[in-house]
PDB file of N, CA and C in Angstrom:
ATOM      1  N   UNK A   1       0.845  -1.183   0.000  1.00  0.00           N
ATOM      2  CA  UNK A   1       0.000   0.000   0.000  1.00  0.00           C
ATOM      3  C   UNK A   1       0.887   1.243   0.000  1.00  0.00           C
ATOM      4  N   UNK A   2       0.462   2.246  -0.712  1.00  0.00           N
ATOM      5  CA  UNK A   2       1.225   3.491  -0.836  1.00  0.00           C
ATOM      6  C   UNK A   2       0.567   4.580   0.014  1.00  0.00           C
ATOM      7  N   UNK A   3       1.399   5.373   0.664  1.00  0.00           N
ATOM      8  CA  UNK A   3       0.905   6.508   1.439  1.00  0.00           C
ATOM      9  C   UNK A   3       1.584   7.774   0.966  1.00  0.00           C
ATOM     10  N   UNK A   4       0.887   8.893   1.112  1.00  0.00           N
ATOM     11  CA  UNK A   4       1.492  10.209   0.925  1.00  0.00           C
ATOM     12  C   UNK A   4       1.891  10.679   2.313  1.00  0.00           C
ATOM     13  N   UNK A   5       3.178  10.887   2.514  1.00  0.00           N
ATOM     14  CA  UNK A   5       3.734  11.084   3.840  1.00  0.00           C
ATOM     15  C   UNK A   5       4.766  12.202   3.818  1.00  0.00           C
ATOM     16  N   UNK A   6       5.027  12.783   4.978  1.00  0.00           N
ATOM     17  CA  UNK A   6       6.092  13.776   5.101  1.00  0.00           C
ATOM     18  C   UNK A   6       7.422  13.072   5.333  1.00  0.00           C
ATOM     19  N   UNK A   7       8.456  13.559   4.665  1.00  0.00           N
ATOM     20  CA  UNK A   7       9.803  13.027   4.830  1.00  0.00           C
ATOM     21  C   UNK A   7      10.693  14.182   5.244  1.00  0.00           C
ATOM     22  N   UNK A   8      11.309  14.062   6.398  1.00  0.00           N
ATOM     23  CA  UNK A   8      12.112  15.152   6.928  1.00  0.00           C
ATOM     24  C   UNK A   8      13.410  15.296   6.146  1.00  0.00           C
ATOM     25  N   UNK A   9      13.792  16.549   5.870  1.00  0.00           N
ATOM     26  CA  UNK A   9      15.074  16.811   5.234  1.00  0.00           C
ATOM     27  C   UNK A   9      15.640  18.099   5.832  1.00  0.00           C
ATOM     28  N   UNK A  10      16.884  18.361   5.576  1.00  0.00           N
ATOM     29  CA  UNK A  10      17.553  19.510   6.187  1.00  0.00           C
ATOM     30  C   UNK A  10      18.652  19.036   7.116  1.00  0.00           C
ATOM     31  N   UNK A  11      19.123  19.950   7.955  1.00  0.00           N
ATOM     32  CA  UNK A  11      20.218  19.604   8.859  1.00  0.00           C
ATOM     33  C   UNK A  11      19.740  18.788  10.051  1.00  0.00           C
ATOM     34  N   UNK A  12      20.649  17.994  10.615  1.00  0.00           N
ATOM     35  CA  UNK A  12      20.332  17.168  11.771  1.00  0.00           C
ATOM     36  C   UNK A  12      20.058  18.021  12.998  1.00  0.00           C
ATOM     37  N   UNK A  13      19.140  17.562  13.816  1.00  0.00           N
ATOM     38  CA  UNK A  13      18.823  18.149  15.115  1.00  0.00           C
ATOM     39  C   UNK A  13      18.572  19.649  15.041  1.00  0.00           C
ATOM     40  N   UNK A  14      17.927  20.063  13.997  1.00  0.00           N
ATOM     41  CA  UNK A  14      17.601  21.474  13.833  1.00  0.00           C
ATOM     42  C   UNK A  14      16.100  21.634  14.032  1.00  0.00           C
ATOM     43  N   UNK A  15      15.717  22.601  14.830  1.00  0.00           N
ATOM     44  CA  UNK A  15      14.303  22.782  15.141  1.00  0.00           C
ATOM     45  C   UNK A  15      13.505  23.200  13.908  1.00  0.00           C
ATOM     46  N   UNK A  16      14.150  23.870  12.974  1.00  0.00           N
ATOM     47  CA  UNK A  16      13.442  24.362  11.795  1.00  0.00           C
ATOM     48  C   UNK A  16      13.600  23.367  10.646  1.00  0.00           C
ATOM     49  N   UNK A  17      12.972  22.231  10.786  1.00  0.00           N
ATOM     50  CA  UNK A  17      13.051  21.202   9.749  1.00  0.00           C
ATOM     51  C   UNK A  17      12.119  21.550   8.593  1.00  0.00           C
ATOM     52  N   UNK A  18      12.504  21.117   7.425  1.00  0.00           N
ATOM     53  CA  UNK A  18      11.627  21.213   6.257  1.00  0.00           C
ATOM     54  C   UNK A  18      11.300  19.789   5.833  1.00  0.00           C
ATOM     55  N   UNK A  19      10.202  19.641   5.132  1.00  0.00           N
ATOM     56  CA  UNK A  19       9.713  18.320   4.785  1.00  0.00           C
ATOM     57  C   UNK A  19       9.416  18.220   3.297  1.00  0.00           C
ATOM     58  N   UNK A  20       9.666  17.045   2.746  1.00  0.00           N
ATOM     59  CA  UNK A  20       9.210  16.708   1.414  1.00  0.00           C
ATOM     60  C   UNK A  20       7.944  15.890   1.565  1.00  0.00           C
ATOM     61  N   UNK A  21       7.014  16.092   0.680  1.00  0.00           N
ATOM     62  CA  UNK A  21       5.827  15.251   0.636  1.00  0.00           C
ATOM     63  C   UNK A  21       6.114  14.186  -0.414  1.00  0.00           C
ATOM     64  N   UNK A  22       6.102  12.920   0.011  1.00  0.00           N
ATOM     65  CA  UNK A  22       6.513  11.837  -0.870  1.00  0.00           C
ATOM     66  C   UNK A  22       5.451  10.749  -0.906  1.00  0.00           C
ATOM     67  N   UNK A  23       5.427  10.022  -2.000  1.00  0.00           N
ATOM     68  CA  UNK A  23       4.653   8.785  -2.097  1.00  0.00           C
ATOM     69  C   UNK A  23       5.611   7.670  -1.720  1.00  0.00           C
ATOM     70  N   UNK A  24       5.251   6.906  -0.700  1.00  0.00           N
ATOM     71  CA  UNK A  24       6.172   5.922  -0.139  1.00  0.00           C
ATOM     72  C   UNK A  24       5.397   4.674   0.273  1.00  0.00           C
ATOM     73  N   UNK A  25       6.059   3.536   0.237  1.00  0.00           N
ATOM     74  CA  UNK A  25       5.440   2.292   0.673  1.00  0.00           C
ATOM     75  C   UNK A  25       5.219   2.347   2.183  1.00  0.00           C
ATOM     76  N   UNK A  26       4.137   1.774   2.654  1.00  0.00           N
ATOM     77  CA  UNK A  26       3.762   1.832   4.061  1.00  0.00           C
ATOM     78  C   UNK A  26       4.832   1.213   4.954  1.00  0.00           C
ATOM     79  N   UNK A  27       5.495   0.192   4.475  1.00  0.00           N
ATOM     80  CA  UNK A  27       6.457  -0.529   5.310  1.00  0.00           C
ATOM     81  C   UNK A  27       7.801   0.188   5.449  1.00  0.00           C
ATOM     82  N   UNK A  28       8.021   1.256   4.678  1.00  0.00           N
ATOM     83  CA  UNK A  28       9.288   1.993   4.748  1.00  0.00           C
ATOM     84  C   UNK A  28       9.293   2.935   5.941  1.00  0.00           C
ATOM     85  N   UNK A  29      10.468   3.204   6.454  1.00  0.00           N
ATOM     86  CA  UNK A  29      10.570   4.163   7.549  1.00  0.00           C
ATOM     87  C   UNK A  29      10.495   5.584   7.003  1.00  0.00           C
ATOM     88  N   UNK A  30      10.488   6.580   7.894  1.00  0.00           N
ATOM     89  CA  UNK A  30      10.262   7.971   7.480  1.00  0.00           C
ATOM     90  C   UNK A  30      11.318   8.459   6.494  1.00  0.00           C
ATOM     91  N   UNK A  31      12.571   8.115   6.703  1.00  0.00           N
ATOM     92  CA  UNK A  31      13.627   8.549   5.795  1.00  0.00           C
ATOM     93  C   UNK A  31      13.965   7.480   4.753  1.00  0.00           C
ATOM     94  N   UNK A  32      13.091   6.517   4.567  1.00  0.00           N
ATOM     95  CA  UNK A  32      13.348   5.427   3.631  1.00  0.00           C
ATOM     96  C   UNK A  32      13.245   5.857   2.174  1.00  0.00           C
ATOM     97  N   UNK A  33      13.418   4.879   1.304  1.00  0.00           N
ATOM     98  CA  UNK A  33      13.372   5.127  -0.138  1.00  0.00           C
ATOM     99  C   UNK A  33      11.939   5.440  -0.567  1.00  0.00           C
ATOM    100  N   UNK A  34      11.771   6.597  -1.223  1.00  0.00           N
ATOM    101  CA  UNK A  34      10.436   6.982  -1.662  1.00  0.00           C
ATOM    102  C   UNK A  34      10.215   6.603  -3.117  1.00  0.00           C
ATOM    103  N   UNK A  35       8.942   6.496  -3.485  1.00  0.00           N
ATOM    104  CA  UNK A  35       8.591   6.192  -4.872  1.00  0.00           C
ATOM    105  C   UNK A  35       8.716   7.447  -5.739  1.00  0.00           C
ATOM    106  N   UNK A  36       8.118   8.551  -5.289  1.00  0.00           N
ATOM    107  CA  UNK A  36       8.188   9.831  -5.994  1.00  0.00           C
ATOM    108  C   UNK A  36       8.081  10.970  -4.996  1.00  0.00           C
ATOM    109  N   UNK A  37       8.746  12.059  -5.296  1.00  0.00           N
ATOM    110  CA  UNK A  37       8.578  13.289  -4.526  1.00  0.00           C
ATOM    111  C   UNK A  37       7.421  14.061  -5.162  1.00  0.00           C
ATOM    112  N   UNK A  38       6.429  14.411  -4.356  1.00  0.00           N
ATOM    113  CA  UNK A  38       5.250  15.067  -4.911  1.00  0.00           C
ATOM    114  C   UNK A  38       5.023  16.459  -4.340  1.00  0.00           C
ATOM    115  N   UNK A  39       5.869  16.909  -3.419  1.00  0.00           N
ATOM    116  CA  UNK A  39       5.677  18.246  -2.870  1.00  0.00           C
ATOM    117  C   UNK A  39       6.725  18.605  -1.845  1.00  0.00           C
ATOM    118  N   UNK A  40       6.547  19.777  -1.258  1.00  0.00           N
ATOM    119  CA  UNK A  40       7.498  20.340  -0.320  1.00  0.00           C
ATOM    120  C   UNK A  40       6.719  21.163   0.705  1.00  0.00           C
ATOM    121  N   UNK A  41       7.123  21.109   1.984  1.00  0.00           N
ATOM    122  CA  UNK A  41       6.436  21.859   3.033  1.00  0.00           C
ATOM    123  C   UNK A  41       7.458  22.421   4.010  1.00  0.00           C
ATOM    124  N   UNK A  42       7.401  23.735   4.227  1.00  0.00           N
ATOM    125  CA  UNK A  42       8.255  24.418   5.197  1.00  0.00           C
ATOM    126  C   UNK A  42       7.356  25.040   6.261  1.00  0.00           C
ATOM    127  N   UNK A  43       7.273  24.422   7.459  1.00  0.00           N
ATOM    128  CA  UNK A  43       6.354  24.940   8.474  1.00  0.00           C
ATOM    129  C   UNK A  43       6.769  26.284   9.065  1.00  0.00           C
ATOM    130  N   UNK A  44       8.046  26.608   9.042  1.00  0.00           N
ATOM    131  CA  UNK A  44       8.492  27.885   9.608  1.00  0.00           C
ATOM    132  C   UNK A  44       8.074  29.065   8.732  1.00  0.00           C
ATOM    133  N   UNK A  45       8.219  28.921   7.436  1.00  0.00           N
ATOM    134  CA  UNK A  45       7.826  29.989   6.506  1.00  0.00           C
ATOM    135  C   UNK A  45       6.399  29.796   6.005  1.00  0.00           C
ATOM    136  N   UNK A  46       5.783  28.682   6.394  1.00  0.00           N
ATOM    137  CA  UNK A  46       4.433  28.326   5.978  1.00  0.00           C
ATOM    138  C   UNK A  46       4.312  28.306   4.448  1.00  0.00           C
ATOM    139  N   UNK A  47       5.318  27.714   3.803  1.00  0.00           N
ATOM    140  CA  UNK A  47       5.328  27.578   2.351  1.00  0.00           C
ATOM    141  C   UNK A  47       5.023  26.136   1.978  1.00  0.00           C
ATOM    142  N   UNK A  48       4.230  25.977   0.950  1.00  0.00           N
ATOM    143  CA  UNK A  48       3.895  24.648   0.453  1.00  0.00           C
ATOM    144  C   UNK A  48       3.970  24.654  -1.058  1.00  0.00           C
ATOM    145  N   UNK A  49       4.641  23.663  -1.619  1.00  0.00           N
ATOM    146  CA  UNK A  49       4.640  23.447  -3.063  1.00  0.00           C
ATOM    147  C   UNK A  49       4.084  22.052  -3.295  1.00  0.00           C
ATOM    148  N   UNK A  50       3.077  21.942  -4.137  1.00  0.00           N
ATOM    149  CA  UNK A  50       2.461  20.659  -4.432  1.00  0.00           C
ATOM    150  C   UNK A  50       2.438  20.416  -5.938  1.00  0.00           C
ATOM    151  N   UNK A  51       2.852  19.235  -6.343  1.00  0.00           N
ATOM    152  CA  UNK A  51       2.730  18.808  -7.731  1.00  0.00           C
ATOM    153  C   UNK A  51       1.353  18.156  -7.855  1.00  0.00           C
ATOM    154  N   UNK A  52       0.330  18.961  -8.109  1.00  0.00           N
ATOM    155  CA  UNK A  52      -1.064  18.520  -8.039  1.00  0.00           C
ATOM    156  C   UNK A  52      -1.368  17.377  -9.007  1.00  0.00           C
ATOM    157  N   UNK A  53      -0.944  17.422 -10.282  1.00  0.00           N
ATOM    158  CA  UNK A  53      -1.259  16.279 -11.163  1.00  0.00           C
ATOM    159  C   UNK A  53      -0.694  14.947 -10.656  1.00  0.00           C
ATOM    160  N   UNK A  54       0.500  14.987 -10.092  1.00  0.00           N
ATOM    161  CA  UNK A  54       1.112  13.766  -9.571  1.00  0.00           C
ATOM    162  C   UNK A  54       0.406  13.290  -8.299  1.00  0.00           C
ATOM    163  N   UNK A  55      -0.011  14.218  -7.449  1.00  0.00           N
ATOM    164  CA  UNK A  55      -0.754  13.867  -6.238  1.00  0.00           C
ATOM    165  C   UNK A  55      -2.092  13.244  -6.613  1.00  0.00           C
ATOM    166  N   UNK A  56      -2.785  13.834  -7.578  1.00  0.00           N
ATOM    167  CA  UNK A  56      -4.063  13.288  -8.025  1.00  0.00           C
ATOM    168  C   UNK A  56      -3.893  11.895  -8.622  1.00  0.00           C
ATOM    169  N   UNK A  57      -2.794  11.684  -9.343  1.00  0.00           N
ATOM    170  CA  UNK A  57      -2.516  10.359  -9.905  1.00  0.00           C
ATOM    171  C   UNK A  57      -2.415   9.315  -8.796  1.00  0.00           C
ATOM    172  N   UNK A  58      -1.639   9.617  -7.742  1.00  0.00           N
ATOM    173  CA  UNK A  58      -1.467   8.656  -6.654  1.00  0.00           C
ATOM    174  C   UNK A  58      -2.759   8.459  -5.871  1.00  0.00           C
ATOM    175  N   UNK A  59      -3.537   9.518  -5.675  1.00  0.00           N
ATOM    176  CA  UNK A  59      -4.813   9.385  -4.964  1.00  0.00           C
ATOM    177  C   UNK A  59      -5.801   8.529  -5.751  1.00  0.00           C
ATOM    178  N   UNK A  60      -5.821   8.695  -7.067  1.00  0.00           N
ATOM    179  CA  UNK A  60      -6.707   7.882  -7.900  1.00  0.00           C
ATOM    180  C   UNK A  60      -6.298   6.413  -7.901  1.00  0.00           C
ATOM    181  N   UNK A  61      -5.005   6.147  -7.723  1.00  0.00           N
ATOM    182  CA  UNK A  61      -4.523   4.764  -7.675  1.00  0.00           C
ATOM    183  C   UNK A  61      -4.693   4.136  -6.298  1.00  0.00           C
ATOM    184  N   UNK A  62      -5.194   4.906  -5.308  1.00  0.00           N
ATOM    185  CA  UNK A  62      -5.484   4.330  -3.992  1.00  0.00           C
ATOM    186  C   UNK A  62      -4.533   4.718  -2.890  1.00  0.00           C
ATOM    187  N   UNK A  63      -3.644   5.662  -3.113  1.00  0.00           N
ATOM    188  CA  UNK A  63      -2.730   6.096  -2.055  1.00  0.00           C
ATOM    189  C   UNK A  63      -3.517   6.814  -0.958  1.00  0.00           C
ATOM    190  N   UNK A  64      -3.120   6.583   0.294  1.00  0.00           N
ATOM    191  CA  UNK A  64      -3.782   7.200   1.436  1.00  0.00           C
ATOM    192  C   UNK A  64      -2.864   8.274   2.023  1.00  0.00           C
ATOM    193  N   UNK A  65      -3.337   9.519   2.180  1.00  0.00           N
ATOM    194  CA  UNK A  65      -2.513  10.545   2.817  1.00  0.00           C
ATOM    195  C   UNK A  65      -2.527  10.389   4.336  1.00  0.00           C
ATOM    196  N   UNK A  66      -1.418  10.720   4.979  1.00  0.00           N
ATOM    197  CA  UNK A  66      -1.399  10.746   6.434  1.00  0.00           C
ATOM    198  C   UNK A  66      -2.198  11.960   6.902  1.00  0.00           C
ATOM    199  N   UNK A  67      -2.409  12.080   8.193  1.00  0.00           N
ATOM    200  CA  UNK A  67      -3.228  13.164   8.724  1.00  0.00           C
ATOM    201  C   UNK A  67      -2.713  14.541   8.378  1.00  0.00           C
ATOM    202  N   UNK A  68      -1.419  14.767   8.563  1.00  0.00           N
ATOM    203  CA  UNK A  68      -0.834  16.073   8.283  1.00  0.00           C
ATOM    204  C   UNK A  68      -0.875  16.386   6.796  1.00  0.00           C
ATOM    205  N   UNK A  69      -0.547  15.422   5.967  1.00  0.00           N
ATOM    206  CA  UNK A  69      -0.581  15.632   4.518  1.00  0.00           C
ATOM    207  C   UNK A  69      -2.020  15.873   4.059  1.00  0.00           C
ATOM    208  N   UNK A  70      -2.969  15.167   4.659  1.00  0.00           N
ATOM    209  CA  UNK A  70      -4.368  15.376   4.304  1.00  0.00           C
ATOM    210  C   UNK A  70      -4.798  16.805   4.629  1.00  0.00           C
ATOM    211  N   UNK A  71      -4.357  17.335   5.771  1.00  0.00           N
ATOM    212  CA  UNK A  71      -4.669  18.722   6.124  1.00  0.00           C
ATOM    213  C   UNK A  71      -4.060  19.704   5.130  1.00  0.00           C
ATOM    214  N   UNK A  72      -2.819  19.449   4.695  1.00  0.00           N
ATOM    215  CA  UNK A  72      -2.181  20.323   3.705  1.00  0.00           C
ATOM    216  C   UNK A  72      -2.920  20.274   2.367  1.00  0.00           C
ATOM    217  N   UNK A  73      -3.369  19.090   1.978  1.00  0.00           N
ATOM    218  CA  UNK A  73      -4.079  18.953   0.709  1.00  0.00           C
ATOM    219  C   UNK A  73      -5.456  19.609   0.773  1.00  0.00           C
ATOM    220  N   UNK A  74      -6.125  19.516   1.921  1.00  0.00           N
ATOM    221  CA  UNK A  74      -7.415  20.191   2.077  1.00  0.00           C
ATOM    222  C   UNK A  74      -7.244  21.703   2.001  1.00  0.00           C
ATOM    223  N   UNK A  75      -6.188  22.199   2.648  1.00  0.00           N
ATOM    224  CA  UNK A  75      -5.907  23.636   2.649  1.00  0.00           C
ATOM    225  C   UNK A  75      -5.653  24.141   1.231  1.00  0.00           C
ATOM    226  N   UNK A  76      -5.001  23.315   0.412  1.00  0.00           N
ATOM    227  CA  UNK A  76      -4.714  23.682  -0.975  1.00  0.00           C
ATOM    228  C   UNK A  76      -5.857  23.318  -1.915  1.00  0.00           C
ATOM    229  N   UNK A  77      -6.937  22.756  -1.378  1.00  0.00           N
ATOM    230  CA  UNK A  77      -8.132  22.390  -2.146  1.00  0.00           C
ATOM    231  C   UNK A  77      -7.836  21.394  -3.270  1.00  0.00           C
ATOM    232  N   UNK A  78      -6.968  20.443  -2.986  1.00  0.00           N
ATOM    233  CA  UNK A  78      -6.628  19.419  -3.970  1.00  0.00           C
ATOM    234  C   UNK A  78      -7.770  18.422  -4.119  1.00  0.00           C
ATOM    235  N   UNK A  79      -8.495  18.141  -3.023  1.00  0.00           N
ATOM    236  CA  UNK A  79      -9.556  17.143  -3.071  1.00  0.00           C
ATOM    237  C   UNK A  79     -10.729  17.579  -3.946  1.00  0.00           C
ATOM    238  N   UNK A  80     -10.877  18.877  -4.182  1.00  0.00           N
ATOM    239  CA  UNK A  80     -11.958  19.352  -5.045  1.00  0.00           C
ATOM    240  C   UNK A  80     -11.745  18.948  -6.497  1.00  0.00           C
ATOM    241  N   UNK A  81     -10.508  18.632  -6.855  1.00  0.00           N
ATOM    242  CA  UNK A  81     -10.198  18.237  -8.228  1.00  0.00           C
ATOM    243  C   UNK A  81     -10.395  16.742  -8.467  1.00  0.00           C
ATOM    244  N   UNK A  82     -10.635  15.972  -7.389  1.00  0.00           N
ATOM    245  CA  UNK A  82     -10.899  14.543  -7.539  1.00  0.00           C
ATOM    246  C   UNK A  82     -12.354  14.330  -7.947  1.00  0.00           C
ATOM    247  N   UNK A  83     -12.635  13.276  -8.695  1.00  0.00           N
ATOM    248  CA  UNK A  83     -14.038  12.943  -8.969  1.00  0.00           C
ATOM    249  C   UNK A  83     -14.776  12.639  -7.674  1.00  0.00           C
ATOM    250  N   UNK A  84     -16.084  12.855  -7.637  1.00  0.00           N
ATOM    251  CA  UNK A  84     -16.844  12.715  -6.400  1.00  0.00           C
ATOM    252  C   UNK A  84     -16.855  11.291  -5.861  1.00  0.00           C
ATOM    253  N   UNK A  85     -16.695  10.269  -6.702  1.00  0.00           N
ATOM    254  CA  UNK A  85     -16.688   8.897  -6.207  1.00  0.00           C
ATOM    255  C   UNK A  85     -15.352   8.534  -5.543  1.00  0.00           C
ATOM    256  N   UNK A  86     -14.357   9.381  -5.657  1.00  0.00           N
ATOM    257  CA  UNK A  86     -13.053   9.133  -5.038  1.00  0.00           C
ATOM    258  C   UNK A  86     -12.900   9.836  -3.690  1.00  0.00           C
ATOM    259  N   UNK A  87     -13.908  10.559  -3.238  1.00  0.00           N
ATOM    260  CA  UNK A  87     -13.824  11.379  -2.034  1.00  0.00           C
ATOM    261  C   UNK A  87     -14.037  10.540  -0.776  1.00  0.00           C
ATOM    262  N   UNK A  88     -13.108   9.664  -0.437  1.00  0.00           N
ATOM    263  CA  UNK A  88     -13.240   8.834   0.754  1.00  0.00           C
ATOM    264  C   UNK A  88     -12.330   9.300   1.872  1.00  0.00           C
ATOM    265  N   UNK A  89     -11.746  10.485   1.752  1.00  0.00           N
ATOM    266  CA  UNK A  89     -10.782  10.951   2.738  1.00  0.00           C
ATOM    267  C   UNK A  89     -11.410  11.879   3.769  1.00  0.00           C
ATOM    268  N   UNK A  90     -12.595  12.438   3.517  1.00  0.00           N
ATOM    269  CA  UNK A  90     -13.183  13.437   4.389  1.00  0.00           C
ATOM    270  C   UNK A  90     -13.725  12.872   5.652  1.00  0.00           C
TER     271      UNK A  90
END
């Protein structure tokens, strides 16, 4: 099963971490090998970059977003672009 998850990147032991939003296998650890990078999130600057077509592709194939990623996608209104029969995340 594939999940859309945050992957921490940046310097070690730094409070201001930045995250990549990745499609990753459920059994992989947080810093494990990802399938594709689909976005970027910086909580300190509150910046988000999302590759919406790629995110929609993974959601249509059955990928499940984690709670935090789901909140970011709702904020960016990505779920409105999904067909109504695919709306099982709300």
